[in-house]
Short mmCIF file of C-alpha atoms in Angstrom, two decimals:
data_model
loop_
_atom_site.label_atom_id
_atom_site.label_comp_id
_atom_site.label_asym_id
_atom_site.label_seq_id
_atom_site.Cartn_x
_atom_site.Cartn_y
_atom_site.Cartn_z
CA UNK A 214 -35.40 28.57 203.20
CA UNK A 215 -32.19 27.97 203.90
CA UNK A 216 -30.99 24.49 203.84
CA UNK A 217 -28.31 24.69 206.39
CA UNK A 218 -29.98 26.91 209.28
CA UNK A 219 -33.30 27.70 210.53
CA UNK A 220 -31.98 30.96 212.42
CA UNK A 221 -32.92 34.28 211.45
CA UNK A 222 -30.09 36.55 211.23
CA UNK A 223 -29.65 40.49 211.50
CA UNK A 224 -27.01 42.84 211.09
CA UNK A 225 -26.00 46.60 210.37
CA UNK A 226 -25.36 46.58 206.56
CA UNK A 227 -23.88 50.02 206.58
CA UNK A 228 -20.65 51.27 207.64
CA UNK A 229 -20.02 52.20 211.24
CA UNK A 230 -20.23 55.97 212.21
CA UNK A 231 -22.64 58.83 211.46
CA UNK A 232 -24.30 58.63 207.99
CA UNK A 233 -27.60 60.10 206.25
CA UNK A 234 -29.08 56.65 205.95
CA UNK A 235 -28.40 53.38 207.81
CA UNK A 236 -29.71 49.96 207.04
CA UNK A 237 -30.47 47.03 209.20
CA UNK A 238 -30.51 43.63 207.09
CA UNK A 239 -32.58 40.64 208.32
CA UNK A 240 -32.88 37.30 206.71
CA UNK A 241 -34.49 34.11 207.60
CA UNK A 242 -37.81 32.51 208.43
CA UNK A 243 -39.06 34.87 211.37
CA UNK A 244 -38.93 37.94 208.92
CA UNK A 245 -42.42 38.36 208.64
CA UNK A 246 -42.90 38.22 212.26
CA UNK A 247 -40.24 40.97 212.91
CA UNK A 248 -41.75 43.15 210.02
CA UNK A 249 -45.35 43.07 211.68
CA UNK A 250 -43.66 43.71 215.22
CA UNK A 251 -41.50 46.42 214.10
CA UNK A 252 -43.80 48.48 211.44
CA UNK A 253 -47.27 46.97 212.11
CA UNK A 254 -47.41 45.72 208.57
CA UNK A 255 -45.89 43.25 206.20
CA UNK A 256 -44.87 45.61 203.36
CA UNK A 257 -45.75 44.43 199.91
CA UNK A 258 -42.73 42.46 198.34
CA UNK A 259 -40.24 44.69 196.26
CA UNK A 260 -41.91 47.89 197.15
CA UNK A 261 -40.67 50.74 199.44
CA UNK A 262 -42.97 51.30 202.39
CA UNK A 263 -42.53 54.11 204.38
CA UNK A 264 -43.41 53.78 207.98
CA UNK A 265 -42.55 54.23 211.82
CA UNK A 266 -40.04 51.60 213.50
CA UNK A 267 -41.56 50.64 216.78
CA UNK A 268 -40.23 49.42 220.03
CA UNK A 269 -41.65 46.99 222.15
CA UNK A 270 -43.93 49.24 223.94
CA UNK A 271 -44.93 50.83 220.69
CA UNK A 272 -43.20 54.18 220.86
CA UNK A 273 -41.36 55.09 217.67
CA UNK A 274 -37.47 54.50 217.40
CA UNK A 275 -37.21 55.93 214.21
CA UNK A 276 -38.85 56.58 210.64
CA UNK A 277 -37.96 55.22 207.31
CA UNK A 278 -38.19 52.81 204.54
CA UNK A 279 -39.09 48.84 205.00
CA UNK A 280 -38.20 46.74 202.00
CA UNK A 281 -39.27 42.98 201.93
CA UNK A 282 -38.08 40.48 199.61
CA UNK A 283 -40.02 37.23 199.55
CA UNK A 284 -38.17 33.92 199.30
CA UNK A 285 -36.63 32.74 197.07
CA UNK A 286 -36.67 36.18 195.32
CA UNK A 287 -34.03 37.67 197.46
CA UNK A 288 -30.20 38.16 197.80
CA UNK A 289 -30.00 35.28 200.27
CA UNK A 290 -32.71 33.34 198.73
CA UNK A 291 -34.84 33.51 202.21
CA UNK A 292 -37.28 36.01 203.27
CA UNK A 293 -35.11 39.20 203.86
CA UNK A 294 -36.44 42.61 205.14
CA UNK A 295 -34.16 45.84 205.20
CA UNK A 296 -35.05 48.52 207.60
CA UNK A 297 -33.47 51.94 206.08
CA UNK A 298 -33.49 54.48 208.80
CA UNK A 299 -31.12 57.52 209.71
CA UNK A 300 -27.66 56.49 209.75
CA UNK A 301 -26.56 57.54 213.66
CA UNK A 302 -24.71 54.69 215.57
CA UNK A 303 -27.45 54.90 218.48
CA UNK A 304 -30.38 54.67 216.11
CA UNK A 305 -28.91 51.70 214.47
CA UNK A 306 -28.05 49.83 217.67
CA UNK A 307 -31.57 50.44 218.84
CA UNK A 308 -33.08 48.92 215.95
CA UNK A 309 -30.47 46.06 215.92
CA UNK A 310 -31.41 45.47 219.75
CA UNK A 311 -35.15 45.41 218.62
CA UNK A 312 -34.63 42.58 215.97
CA UNK A 313 -32.55 40.54 218.48
CA UNK A 314 -35.09 40.88 221.08
CA UNK A 315 -37.63 39.63 218.70
CA UNK A 316 -35.62 36.35 218.09
CA UNK A 317 -33.15 37.07 215.57
CA UNK A 318 -29.46 36.55 216.22
CA UNK A 319 -26.70 38.50 215.33
CA UNK A 320 -25.12 37.60 211.70
CA UNK A 321 -21.62 36.33 211.37
CA UNK A 322 -19.14 38.07 208.88
CA UNK A 323 -20.24 37.20 205.46
CA UNK A 324 -23.15 35.15 206.74
CA UNK A 325 -25.61 36.77 204.25
CA UNK A 326 -23.49 36.12 201.05
CA UNK A 327 -22.90 32.39 202.81
CA UNK A 328 -26.52 31.86 202.58
CA UNK A 329 -26.66 33.18 199.25
CA UNK A 330 -24.15 30.68 198.02
CA UNK A 331 -25.68 27.59 199.92
CA UNK A 332 -29.10 28.45 198.68
CA UNK A 333 -27.86 28.41 195.00
CA UNK A 334 -28.12 32.20 194.40
CA UNK A 335 -24.47 32.44 193.26
CA UNK A 336 -21.32 29.96 193.30
CA UNK A 337 -18.24 30.57 195.51
CA UNK A 338 -16.41 32.62 193.20
CA UNK A 339 -19.29 35.14 192.71
CA UNK A 340 -19.80 35.15 196.45
CA UNK A 341 -15.96 36.05 196.92
CA UNK A 342 -16.21 38.87 194.09
CA UNK A 343 -18.92 40.81 196.64
CA UNK A 344 -15.92 41.15 199.02
CA UNK A 345 -13.38 41.74 196.33
CA UNK A 346 -15.67 44.61 194.99
CA UNK A 347 -15.87 46.10 198.68
CA UNK A 348 -12.32 46.08 198.97
CA UNK A 349 -11.07 47.14 195.67
CA UNK A 350 -8.22 49.37 195.78
CA UNK A 351 -8.41 50.54 191.93
CA UNK A 352 -10.81 51.23 189.52
CA UNK A 353 -9.63 48.44 187.20
CA UNK A 354 -10.01 45.91 190.24
CA UNK A 355 -13.65 47.20 190.84
CA UNK A 356 -14.59 46.78 187.27
CA UNK A 357 -13.12 43.21 187.24
CA UNK A 358 -14.68 42.30 190.59
CA UNK A 359 -17.84 43.15 188.88
CA UNK A 360 -17.22 41.04 186.19
CA UNK A 361 -16.45 38.30 188.31
CA UNK A 362 -19.85 38.89 190.21
CA UNK A 363 -21.60 38.65 187.13
CA UNK A 364 -20.31 35.27 186.25
CA UNK A 365 -17.28 35.79 183.91
CA UNK A 366 -14.79 33.60 185.85
CA UNK A 367 -17.55 31.16 186.87
CA UNK A 368 -18.56 30.43 183.21
CA UNK A 369 -14.67 29.89 182.16
CA UNK A 370 -14.35 27.33 185.13
CA UNK A 371 -17.80 25.54 184.37
CA UNK A 372 -16.89 25.21 180.74
CA UNK A 373 -13.55 23.79 181.61
CA UNK A 374 -15.40 21.27 184.12
CA UNK A 375 -17.87 20.21 181.49
CA UNK A 376 -15.06 19.28 178.97
CA UNK A 377 -13.39 17.11 181.75
CA UNK A 378 -16.55 15.49 182.41
CA UNK A 379 -16.94 14.70 178.64
CA UNK A 380 -13.38 13.46 178.42
CA UNK A 381 -13.84 11.15 181.62
CA UNK A 382 -17.03 9.83 179.99
CA UNK A 383 -15.17 8.80 176.94
CA UNK A 384 -12.16 7.33 178.59
CA UNK A 385 -14.30 5.41 181.20
CA UNK A 386 -16.39 3.98 178.35
CA UNK A 387 -13.18 2.86 176.95
CA UNK A 388 -12.35 1.18 180.38
CA UNK A 389 -15.73 -0.55 180.60
CA UNK A 390 -15.03 -2.29 177.02
CA UNK A 391 -11.33 -3.54 177.61
CA UNK A 392 -11.20 -5.34 174.34
CA UNK A 393 -11.46 -1.88 172.66
CA UNK A 394 -9.51 0.28 175.30
CA UNK A 395 -6.56 0.50 173.19
CA UNK A 396 -8.25 1.63 170.30
CA UNK A 397 -10.21 4.23 172.15
CA UNK A 398 -7.20 5.81 173.89
CA UNK A 399 -5.13 5.39 170.65
CA UNK A 400 -7.30 6.88 167.98
CA UNK A 401 -6.02 10.42 168.64
CA UNK A 402 -9.17 11.94 170.03
CA UNK A 403 -8.47 11.60 173.77
CA UNK A 404 -4.74 13.16 173.13
CA UNK A 405 -6.19 15.91 171.18
CA UNK A 406 -8.98 16.81 173.73
CA UNK A 407 -6.45 16.59 176.64
CA UNK A 408 -4.31 19.19 174.84
CA UNK A 409 -6.91 21.40 174.19
CA UNK A 410 -7.95 21.36 177.92
CA UNK A 411 -4.59 21.83 179.06
CA UNK A 412 -4.02 24.91 176.61
CA UNK A 413 -7.35 26.55 178.01
CA UNK A 414 -6.14 26.07 181.69
CA UNK A 415 -2.97 27.54 180.71
CA UNK A 416 -4.69 30.70 179.29
CA UNK A 417 -6.90 30.87 182.25
CA UNK A 418 -3.88 30.68 184.49
CA UNK A 419 -2.10 33.65 182.88
CA UNK A 420 -5.32 35.75 183.24
CA UNK A 421 -5.79 34.38 186.80
CA UNK A 422 -2.45 35.51 187.51
CA UNK A 423 -3.02 39.03 186.31
CA UNK A 424 -6.29 39.07 188.33
CA UNK A 425 -4.67 38.14 191.40
CA UNK A 426 -2.34 40.93 191.21
CA UNK A 427 -4.95 43.42 190.57
CA UNK A 428 -6.65 42.16 193.65
CA UNK A 429 -3.91 41.75 196.02
CA UNK A 430 -1.19 43.66 194.61
CA UNK A 431 2.48 43.14 196.09
CA UNK A 432 4.27 44.14 198.93
CA UNK A 433 7.53 46.11 197.56
CA UNK A 434 10.02 46.96 200.38
CA UNK A 435 12.82 49.52 199.89
CA UNK A 436 15.98 48.71 201.64
CA UNK A 437 19.55 49.83 201.67
CA UNK A 438 22.31 51.49 203.65
CA UNK A 439 21.60 54.61 205.39
CA UNK A 440 21.49 57.97 203.40
CA UNK A 441 21.18 55.79 199.93
CA UNK A 442 18.03 57.81 199.09
CA UNK A 443 15.30 55.19 200.11
CA UNK A 444 12.91 57.76 201.40
CA UNK A 445 13.18 59.91 198.46
CA UNK A 446 12.41 57.10 196.13
CA UNK A 447 9.34 56.58 198.44
CA UNK A 448 8.29 59.98 198.15
CA UNK A 449 8.97 60.14 194.57
CA UNK A 450 6.75 56.75 193.88
CA UNK A 451 4.28 57.83 196.16
CA UNK A 452 4.02 61.46 194.49
CA UNK A 453 3.90 63.04 198.08
CA UNK A 454 6.27 64.19 200.84
CA UNK A 455 5.33 60.87 202.87
CA UNK A 456 8.97 60.24 204.48
CA UNK A 457 11.14 62.88 206.14
CA UNK A 458 14.29 63.21 203.86
CA UNK A 459 17.74 64.76 205.54
CA UNK A 460 21.22 64.49 204.82
CA UNK A 461 21.75 62.61 208.20
CA UNK A 462 22.08 59.09 208.02
CA UNK A 463 19.76 56.87 209.94
CA UNK A 464 16.86 59.57 209.60
CA UNK A 465 14.27 56.69 208.90
CA UNK A 466 13.68 55.05 212.31
CA UNK A 467 10.24 52.81 211.49
CA UNK A 468 8.88 51.19 208.74
CA UNK A 469 6.92 53.60 206.58
CA UNK A 470 4.12 52.17 204.44
CA UNK A 471 2.50 54.06 201.52
CA UNK A 472 -0.27 52.58 199.09
CA UNK A 473 0.31 53.44 195.49
CA UNK A 474 -0.82 52.17 192.01
CA UNK A 475 1.61 51.16 189.15
CA UNK A 476 -0.08 50.61 185.91
CA UNK A 477 -3.15 49.74 187.97
CA UNK A 478 -1.68 47.37 190.13
CA UNK A 479 -1.87 48.00 193.87
CA UNK A 480 1.52 48.25 195.57
CA UNK A 481 2.03 48.28 199.19
CA UNK A 482 5.23 50.29 199.60
CA UNK A 483 7.34 50.03 202.73
CA UNK A 484 10.40 52.28 203.30
CA UNK A 485 12.93 50.88 205.82
CA UNK A 486 15.45 51.91 208.21
CA UNK A 487 19.10 51.72 206.81
CA UNK A 488 20.75 48.70 207.42
CA UNK A 489 24.13 49.00 209.42
CA UNK A 490 25.46 48.26 212.76
CA UNK A 491 24.54 50.94 215.53
CA UNK A 492 24.75 51.53 219.10
CA UNK A 493 21.71 53.56 218.96
CA UNK A 494 19.01 51.61 220.63
CA UNK A 495 16.48 53.35 218.70
CA UNK A 496 18.18 52.88 215.44
CA UNK A 497 18.69 49.08 216.43
CA UNK A 498 14.96 48.57 216.64
CA UNK A 499 14.36 50.37 213.27
CA UNK A 500 17.03 47.91 211.87
CA UNK A 501 15.34 44.90 213.49
CA UNK A 502 12.08 45.95 211.91
CA UNK A 503 13.44 46.56 208.77
CA UNK A 504 14.84 43.03 208.37
CA UNK A 505 11.47 41.66 209.62
CA UNK A 506 9.81 43.50 206.67
CA UNK A 507 12.43 41.99 204.20
CA UNK A 508 11.26 38.52 204.98
CA UNK A 509 7.50 39.30 204.29
CA UNK A 510 8.27 41.00 200.98
CA UNK A 511 7.15 40.06 197.55
CA UNK A 512 9.79 41.92 196.06
CA UNK A 513 12.84 44.13 197.18
CA UNK A 514 14.31 47.22 195.88
CA UNK A 515 17.96 47.54 197.02
CA UNK A 516 19.08 51.31 196.77
CA UNK A 517 22.67 52.21 196.70
CA UNK A 518 24.27 55.48 196.29
CA UNK A 519 25.90 55.78 192.98
CA UNK A 520 28.54 58.23 194.12
CA UNK A 521 29.84 56.84 197.57
CA UNK A 522 29.21 53.11 196.74
CA UNK A 523 29.69 52.92 192.84
CA UNK A 524 30.25 49.10 192.91
CA UNK A 525 27.46 48.36 195.49
CA UNK A 526 29.73 46.63 198.03
CA UNK A 527 27.08 47.51 200.76
CA UNK A 528 24.73 44.75 199.70
CA UNK A 529 27.07 42.11 200.31
CA UNK A 530 27.14 42.76 204.06
CA UNK A 531 23.28 43.22 204.12
CA UNK A 532 22.45 39.11 204.38
CA UNK A 533 19.30 39.80 202.42
CA UNK A 534 16.69 36.89 202.58
CA UNK A 535 17.14 34.25 199.91
CA UNK A 536 14.19 33.57 197.36
CA UNK A 537 12.82 37.14 197.17
CA UNK A 538 13.29 38.90 193.89
CA UNK A 539 15.76 41.77 194.24
CA UNK A 540 15.87 44.97 191.87
CA UNK A 541 19.10 47.26 192.40
CA UNK A 542 18.33 50.96 192.27
CA UNK A 543 21.51 52.93 191.44
CA UNK A 544 20.29 56.23 192.88
CA UNK A 545 21.52 59.80 192.87
CA UNK A 546 23.18 59.18 189.12
CA UNK A 547 23.00 62.93 188.55
CA UNK A 548 25.89 63.41 191.12
CA UNK A 549 28.16 61.41 188.91
CA UNK A 550 26.87 62.56 185.53
CA UNK A 551 25.13 59.61 184.30
CA UNK A 552 21.89 59.25 182.64
CA UNK A 553 19.06 57.05 183.87
CA UNK A 554 19.31 53.51 182.48
CA UNK A 555 18.25 49.77 182.66
CA UNK A 556 20.80 47.12 183.07
CA UNK A 557 22.25 44.30 184.97
CA UNK A 558 24.84 44.11 187.88
CA UNK A 559 25.78 41.29 189.99
CA UNK A 560 23.31 39.19 188.08
CA UNK A 561 20.32 41.09 189.18
CA UNK A 562 18.53 43.79 187.34
CA UNK A 563 19.54 47.31 188.07
CA UNK A 564 17.75 50.58 187.50
CA UNK A 565 19.69 53.67 187.46
CA UNK A 566 17.84 56.88 188.21
CA UNK A 567 17.71 59.99 190.51
CA UNK A 568 14.87 59.60 192.87
CA UNK A 569 15.14 63.46 193.97
CA UNK A 570 14.30 64.73 190.46
CA UNK A 571 12.31 61.83 189.38
CA UNK A 572 14.60 61.12 186.46
CA UNK A 573 14.45 57.21 185.51
CA UNK A 574 11.38 56.58 187.49
CA UNK A 575 9.27 55.45 184.53
CA UNK A 576 11.95 52.85 184.01
CA UNK A 577 11.52 51.61 187.34
CA UNK A 578 7.77 51.40 187.03
CA UNK A 579 7.97 49.60 183.70
CA UNK A 580 10.44 47.07 185.08
CA UNK A 581 8.45 46.46 188.30
CA UNK A 582 5.29 45.65 186.10
CA UNK A 583 7.39 43.37 183.90
CA UNK A 584 8.86 41.54 186.86
CA UNK A 585 5.36 40.96 188.42
CA UNK A 586 4.47 39.02 185.39
CA UNK A 587 1.75 41.75 184.84
CA UNK A 588 0.18 41.14 181.35
CA UNK A 589 -1.73 44.45 181.42
CA UNK A 590 -5.58 44.96 182.55
CA UNK A 591 -6.76 44.41 178.93
CA UNK A 592 -5.46 40.82 179.06
CA UNK A 593 -7.49 39.70 181.86
CA UNK A 594 -11.55 39.45 182.51
CA UNK A 595 -11.67 38.89 186.00
CA UNK A 596 -10.09 38.95 189.60
CA UNK A 597 -8.68 35.95 191.33
CA UNK A 598 -7.41 34.70 194.49
CA UNK A 599 -4.49 32.97 195.60
CA UNK A 600 -6.53 29.83 196.24
CA UNK A 601 -7.64 30.14 192.69
CA UNK A 602 -4.22 29.86 191.29
CA UNK A 603 -3.62 26.90 193.69
CA UNK A 604 -6.74 25.27 192.43
CA UNK A 605 -5.53 25.87 188.69
CA UNK A 606 -2.07 24.64 189.29
CA UNK A 607 -3.13 21.39 191.04
CA UNK A 608 -5.48 20.64 187.94
CA UNK A 609 -2.55 21.34 185.67
CA UNK A 610 -0.49 18.79 187.40
CA UNK A 611 -3.20 16.20 187.38
CA UNK A 612 -3.62 16.65 183.46
CA UNK A 613 0.18 16.57 182.99
CA UNK A 614 0.40 13.53 184.96
CA UNK A 615 -2.66 12.07 183.05
CA UNK A 616 -0.76 12.84 179.75
CA UNK A 617 2.08 10.81 180.84
CA UNK A 618 -0.16 7.92 181.59
CA UNK A 619 -1.86 8.21 178.09
CA UNK A 620 1.11 8.88 176.03
CA UNK A 621 3.74 6.58 177.63
CA UNK A 622 1.53 3.81 179.04
CA UNK A 623 -1.79 3.75 177.27
CA UNK A 624 -3.21 3.37 181.03
CA UNK A 625 -6.71 4.55 181.00
CA UNK A 626 -7.34 3.97 184.57
CA UNK A 627 -4.64 6.15 185.57
CA UNK A 628 -5.64 8.80 183.03
CA UNK A 629 -9.23 8.66 184.22
CA UNK A 630 -8.05 9.31 187.93
CA UNK A 631 -6.01 12.05 186.90
CA UNK A 632 -8.99 13.70 185.04
CA UNK A 633 -11.13 13.18 188.02
CA UNK A 634 -8.67 15.16 190.19
CA UNK A 635 -8.38 17.88 187.91
CA UNK A 636 -12.02 18.17 187.98
CA UNK A 637 -12.32 18.23 191.74
CA UNK A 638 -9.47 21.10 191.86
CA UNK A 639 -11.10 23.08 189.46
CA UNK A 640 -14.60 22.39 191.15
CA UNK A 641 -13.15 24.19 194.37
CA UNK A 642 -13.19 27.48 192.56
CA UNK A 643 -16.84 27.51 191.93
CA UNK A 644 -17.72 25.68 195.16
CA UNK A 645 -19.19 22.75 193.58
CA UNK A 646 -16.72 20.67 195.80
CA UNK A 647 -15.61 22.51 198.71
CA UNK A 648 -14.89 21.32 202.45
CA UNK A 649 -16.75 23.13 205.05
CA UNK A 650 -13.55 24.52 206.77
CA UNK A 651 -12.51 26.05 203.51
CA UNK A 652 -16.14 27.85 203.44
CA UNK A 653 -15.70 29.15 206.89
CA UNK A 654 -12.30 30.58 206.05
CA UNK A 655 -13.57 32.68 202.92
CA UNK A 656 -16.68 33.96 204.50
CA UNK A 657 -15.37 35.00 207.95
CA UNK A 658 -13.12 37.45 205.94
CA UNK A 659 -16.33 39.47 204.72
CA UNK A 660 -18.01 42.17 206.33
CA UNK A 661 -20.69 41.56 208.94
CA UNK A 662 -24.23 42.56 207.21
CA UNK A 663 -22.70 41.35 203.78
#
């Protein structure tokens, strides 16, 4: 039984639209009553029961399979019933309405997973892995989400938290015996254990950074002056004629979006209108949208024409946003008899290529992976989210402060507090310590019915 709610919840657990099979999922204390009302029986736990699904007058709404899971041996840890019928939207709505009239309420997004977490069926990072598996854009991300769901990430965090607890106990024991505190803190054990924990957290930080890239990818915006070859580069990277390419400057008037993969990393590619002053009202709006996209980018590709602007003078007037990494793309090198190459110009990395023929594209892909800090899928074991990285960074910051307190001041009380803060930060990842508003934010992003 859920320790947080006595409500029985119900939702359609399959995607909207028509399908061969549709599933209604129900969880909570009234499941047995709903099962008897809809199917006339309480199915044997964990056995498929073929039956009629009945309305309030006893008329058949549908025929299908009823699956009953008795608490605590279910996904949510509560009594759960799944009604598997025909996947037409009208049939699903009729069945769901029957459940709601029998006393269930419509589940919030992610509420089934939230109950699984609250009833200790999984920790918070495993619950998040469910949503990540559903939303995976690459096969690599799907495999890593499955590992996270199986507890790969959680185990590493639990090991670190256990190590911090052991070190805290040792330090706090020294504080409790002040006449021996200096000996405890200066005998080398605390310093060695602290360095070991910091090294392990740094290793996880690298893997989590790669895991975050594989989950979220990056927003890569292609910018430049009109007719520099931005749309040709979009088409070349996407491997399709996604954008119209002509010799007329200003052909692209809106922001074009394509989702691609580079080395298994999802990349949200945006092609923008050429940046220039214009009296054309439609093109002005395109330039405005282009500048808006620039400020939201993770990285920028500034494309310029090797023939008409060999020194890349155009970027000086572009007023690009600061703080966003820029890679120069020297396009159309075939027209000036240059070979594709990787170099540097104006203090920025530069890739020389020909977007139309595809020569030099591999150099650009390799550079992008490197600039993202991508270490390769083989160097990571799980997916991660931005909040995970934030928690790891805060834990590292606390441990670095604790190291200063130990090495420079032999201050056991300060070290103990820094160890406690690091433990709390890491515990946020698994949900051992999490504010209610954080839980609401996390689970509200899930699908309804999951």
